[in-house]
Short mmCIF file of C-alpha atoms in Angstrom, two decimals:
data_model
loop_
_atom_site.label_atom_id
_atom_site.label_comp_id
_atom_site.label_asym_id
_atom_site.label_seq_id
_atom_site.Cartn_x
_atom_site.Cartn_y
_atom_site.Cartn_z
CA GLY W 15 -0.02 0.19 0.03
CA ALA W 16 0.76 3.46 -0.36
CA GLY W 17 3.63 4.66 2.72
CA VAL W 18 3.90 8.41 3.58
CA SER W 19 4.69 10.82 0.86
CA GLN W 20 6.63 14.12 0.99
CA SER W 21 6.42 16.94 -1.49
CA PRO W 22 8.62 18.52 -2.83
CA ARG W 23 11.39 15.96 -2.55
CA TYR W 24 13.95 18.64 -2.98
CA LYS W 25 13.44 22.55 -2.27
CA VAL W 26 16.18 25.12 -3.16
CA THR W 27 15.21 28.37 -2.35
CA LYS W 28 16.86 32.00 -1.41
CA ARG W 29 17.33 33.55 2.18
CA GLY W 30 14.37 34.96 3.35
CA GLN W 31 11.83 33.39 1.14
CA ASP W 32 8.97 31.48 2.95
CA VAL W 33 8.68 27.74 2.14
CA ALA W 34 5.79 24.99 2.73
CA LEU W 35 6.53 21.39 2.67
CA ARG W 36 4.06 18.83 2.73
CA CYS W 37 3.20 15.58 4.45
CA ASP W 38 0.53 13.17 2.91
CA PRO W 39 0.29 10.25 5.89
CA ILE W 40 -0.65 6.94 5.25
CA SER W 41 -4.21 6.74 4.93
CA GLY W 42 -6.27 6.18 8.38
CA HIS W 43 -3.44 7.20 10.24
CA VAL W 44 -4.25 9.48 13.10
CA SER W 45 -1.26 10.77 14.26
CA LEU W 46 1.23 12.78 12.17
CA TYR W 47 4.95 13.96 13.10
CA TRP W 48 7.58 16.54 11.99
CA TYR W 49 11.34 15.78 12.42
CA ARG W 50 14.17 17.61 11.08
CA GLN W 51 17.37 15.59 10.16
CA ALA W 52 20.97 17.02 9.51
CA LEU W 53 23.35 14.87 7.67
CA GLY W 54 24.53 11.98 9.73
CA GLN W 55 22.63 12.72 12.68
CA GLY W 56 19.16 11.44 14.41
CA PRO W 57 16.17 12.83 13.43
CA GLU W 58 15.21 16.19 15.85
CA PHE W 59 11.44 16.02 17.09
CA LEU W 60 9.67 19.56 15.80
CA THR W 61 5.93 19.15 16.24
CA TYR W 62 3.36 16.11 16.03
CA PHE W 63 -0.69 16.13 15.89
CA ASN W 64 -3.23 13.71 16.72
CA TYR W 65 -5.90 14.35 14.16
CA GLU W 66 -6.50 17.71 13.78
CA ALA W 67 -4.84 19.17 17.01
CA GLN W 68 -1.34 19.82 17.53
CA GLN W 69 -0.34 18.32 20.60
CA ASP W 70 3.31 19.36 20.95
CA LYS W 71 5.28 22.29 19.44
CA SER W 72 7.74 22.61 22.10
CA GLY W 73 10.32 21.34 18.85
CA LEU W 74 9.96 24.12 16.47
CA PRO W 75 13.26 26.08 16.64
CA ASN W 76 11.40 29.50 16.82
CA ASP W 77 8.10 31.54 15.67
CA ARG W 78 9.10 31.30 11.82
CA PHE W 79 8.38 27.64 11.90
CA SER W 80 4.43 26.60 12.41
CA ALA W 81 2.64 23.59 11.22
CA GLU W 82 -0.99 22.66 10.54
CA ARG W 83 -3.24 19.81 9.89
CA PRO W 84 -6.32 21.44 9.56
CA GLU W 85 -8.62 18.52 8.32
CA GLY W 86 -6.55 15.86 10.35
CA SER W 87 -4.97 14.38 7.08
CA ILE W 88 -2.28 16.14 5.36
CA SER W 89 -0.12 18.69 7.03
CA THR W 90 2.32 21.17 5.79
CA LEU W 91 5.23 22.66 7.69
CA THR W 92 6.12 26.33 6.87
CA ILE W 93 9.11 28.25 7.06
CA GLN W 94 8.68 31.91 7.12
CA ARG W 95 11.75 34.04 5.91
CA THR W 96 14.26 31.20 5.64
CA GLU W 97 17.72 31.21 6.58
CA GLN W 98 20.85 29.35 6.07
CA ARG W 99 20.66 27.30 9.23
CA ASP W 100 17.22 26.13 8.03
CA SER W 101 18.98 23.89 5.22
CA ALA W 102 18.42 20.22 6.52
CA MET W 103 16.37 17.07 5.39
CA TYR W 104 12.62 17.21 7.03
CA ARG W 105 11.09 14.34 7.74
CA CYS W 106 7.28 13.32 8.24
CA ALA W 107 6.13 10.41 9.75
CA SER W 108 2.42 9.18 10.65
CA SER W 109 1.07 6.14 13.05
CA LEU W 110 -2.06 4.48 12.97
CA ALA W 111 -2.90 4.91 16.65
CA LEU W 112 -1.99 7.83 18.77
CA ALA W 113 1.43 8.62 20.02
CA GLU W 114 0.47 7.84 23.45
CA THR W 115 0.06 4.02 22.94
CA GLY W 116 3.36 4.11 21.35
CA ASP W 117 2.26 2.80 17.94
CA THR W 118 4.80 2.76 15.66
CA GLN W 119 5.74 5.72 13.26
CA TYR W 120 6.67 5.04 9.41
CA PHE W 121 8.61 7.68 7.71
CA GLY W 122 8.54 9.25 4.51
CA PRO W 123 11.20 10.15 2.22
CA GLY W 124 11.99 13.38 3.56
CA THR W 125 12.26 17.01 1.77
CA ARG W 126 15.60 18.37 1.41
CA LEU W 127 15.78 22.01 2.23
CA THR W 128 18.77 24.05 0.78
CA VAL W 129 18.69 27.57 1.59
CA LEU W 130 20.81 29.97 -0.36
CA ALA E 23 13.59 16.07 29.86
CA GLN E 24 13.80 12.73 28.12
CA SER E 25 17.38 11.83 26.34
CA VAL E 26 18.61 8.93 24.48
CA ALA E 27 22.65 8.06 24.21
CA GLN E 28 24.23 5.68 21.72
CA PRO E 29 27.99 5.59 22.94
CA GLU E 30 29.47 4.31 20.03
CA ASP E 31 29.67 6.14 16.77
CA GLN E 32 30.87 3.41 14.83
CA VAL E 33 30.25 -0.64 15.49
CA ASN E 34 32.66 -2.58 13.23
CA VAL E 35 32.00 -6.58 13.22
CA ALA E 36 33.18 -9.60 11.16
CA GLU E 37 30.24 -11.41 8.76
CA GLY E 38 28.74 -14.18 10.83
CA ASN E 39 29.96 -12.52 14.57
CA PRO E 40 27.24 -11.27 16.85
CA LEU E 41 26.55 -7.89 17.11
CA THR E 42 25.44 -5.27 19.26
CA VAL E 43 24.52 -1.68 19.44
CA LYS E 44 24.10 0.09 22.41
CA CYS E 45 21.28 2.51 23.65
CA THR E 46 20.94 4.16 26.72
CA TYR E 47 18.08 6.40 27.59
CA SER E 48 16.31 8.65 30.32
CA VAL E 49 12.47 9.40 30.77
CA SER E 50 10.02 10.07 33.17
CA GLY E 51 7.70 7.68 33.50
CA ASN E 52 7.37 3.79 31.42
CA PRO E 53 9.44 4.62 28.31
CA TYR E 54 8.23 3.53 24.65
CA LEU E 55 11.28 2.55 22.97
CA PHE E 56 12.04 1.86 19.43
CA TRP E 57 14.97 0.76 16.99
CA TYR E 58 15.11 2.33 13.57
CA VAL E 59 17.53 1.39 10.79
CA GLN E 60 18.70 4.05 7.72
CA TYR E 61 20.15 2.65 4.42
CA PRO E 62 22.32 5.34 2.37
CA ASN E 63 19.87 7.99 0.81
CA ARG E 64 16.76 6.04 2.30
CA GLY E 65 14.29 6.92 4.86
CA LEU E 66 14.03 5.45 8.29
CA GLN E 67 12.61 1.83 8.69
CA PHE E 68 11.08 0.30 11.58
CA LEU E 69 12.82 -2.49 13.30
CA LEU E 70 11.45 -3.14 16.49
CA LYS E 71 9.80 -1.65 19.76
CA TYR E 72 9.21 -2.20 23.21
CA ILE E 73 6.07 -1.31 24.83
CA THR E 74 5.40 -3.62 27.82
CA GLY E 75 5.59 -7.15 28.67
CA ASP E 76 8.72 -9.30 27.84
CA ASN E 77 11.88 -7.39 28.06
CA LEU E 78 13.50 -9.13 25.11
CA VAL E 79 11.64 -7.89 21.75
CA LYS E 80 12.32 -9.46 18.53
CA GLY E 81 12.29 -7.81 15.05
CA SER E 82 12.63 -7.37 11.66
CA TYR E 83 15.64 -8.93 9.82
CA GLY E 84 16.77 -11.31 12.84
CA PHE E 85 17.35 -8.24 15.34
CA GLU E 86 16.34 -8.43 18.66
CA ALA E 87 16.58 -5.97 21.64
CA GLU E 88 16.50 -6.08 25.48
CA PHE E 89 15.04 -3.76 27.54
CA ASN E 90 16.34 -3.51 31.00
CA LYS E 91 14.74 -0.87 33.03
CA SER E 92 17.28 -0.94 35.91
CA GLN E 93 19.94 -0.18 33.63
CA THR E 94 17.74 1.96 31.34
CA SER E 95 19.18 0.20 28.69
CA PHE E 96 17.67 -0.89 25.30
CA HIS E 97 20.50 -2.55 23.14
CA LEU E 98 20.10 -3.92 19.80
CA LYS E 99 21.63 -7.10 18.95
CA LYS E 100 22.18 -9.92 16.22
CA PRO E 101 23.12 -13.10 16.46
CA SER E 102 24.98 -13.28 13.12
CA ALA E 103 25.84 -10.19 11.36
CA LEU E 104 25.35 -9.98 7.43
CA VAL E 105 27.13 -7.57 5.39
CA SER E 106 23.95 -6.12 4.49
CA ASP E 107 23.06 -4.84 7.89
CA SER E 108 25.42 -2.33 7.03
CA ALA E 109 23.94 1.21 7.84
CA LEU E 110 23.12 3.74 10.67
CA TYR E 111 21.22 2.65 13.20
CA PHE E 112 18.84 5.25 15.65
CA CYS E 113 17.78 4.31 19.22
CA ALA E 114 14.67 6.59 20.08
CA VAL E 115 12.40 7.07 23.33
CA ARG E 116 8.83 8.26 23.55
CA GLY E 117 7.95 9.26 26.98
CA TYR E 118 5.42 11.68 28.67
CA THR E 119 6.73 15.28 28.90
CA GLY E 120 3.30 17.16 28.63
CA GLY E 121 3.01 15.73 25.32
CA PHE E 122 4.25 12.16 23.83
CA LYS E 123 7.26 13.46 21.32
CA THR E 124 9.73 10.92 20.37
CA ILE E 125 13.68 11.75 20.92
CA PHE E 126 15.93 10.17 18.83
CA GLY E 127 19.81 8.92 19.17
CA ALA E 128 22.58 10.61 17.47
CA GLY E 129 23.03 6.88 15.76
CA THR E 130 25.60 4.48 15.57
CA ARG E 131 27.06 3.25 12.54
CA LEU E 132 27.46 -0.42 11.82
CA PHE E 133 30.26 -1.73 9.47
CA VAL E 134 30.06 -5.54 8.81
CA LYS E 135 33.00 -6.67 7.32
CA ALA E 136 32.79 -10.17 4.59
#
């Protein structure tokens, strides 16, 4: 079956521009998670949703970062006024059951963001 | 605050020998523990998890891990390594800190030599 998909797969932007990264979870998955991963490092938690409700956004680095999941399915991570330090792989994951249950997260292929 | 430590940046093992990739964690309350593997230019693939019950967990590709509450460890093991096991391995912990966020370790690169 279809896994988690993310778009675009690659995004190159200029410093100061806004970018929107999209995540399409596995159908029926109620929880959705966003991570940022530097090369050769572990994923860094950003935020997660149960259905449409954002449960924890403590990992968002600053107020330039925001995320939404308005209908409890597709989610968008938006970075405003991008800076070079935002360059990274942004990964999305989803789980069938709520995060509180310890259910397995399935990861998408990621979006490689490069800020020039 | 919750945290995960993978004390070895790299583990080298000969094919056919047993392998261990170490992980220790810190979390309030009962932890959910996970292992993921990442192959070059690929996404993260789930290997196994501990939620509750038997401390020895078996997962994909012959891997297993043992939850040790007293030592707060969750080491990944395999009785006989394959060259194809060479990859980057991540341990992760999920616990309650006002939400159920998952914290990943920095990763351990496993090299299996033929």
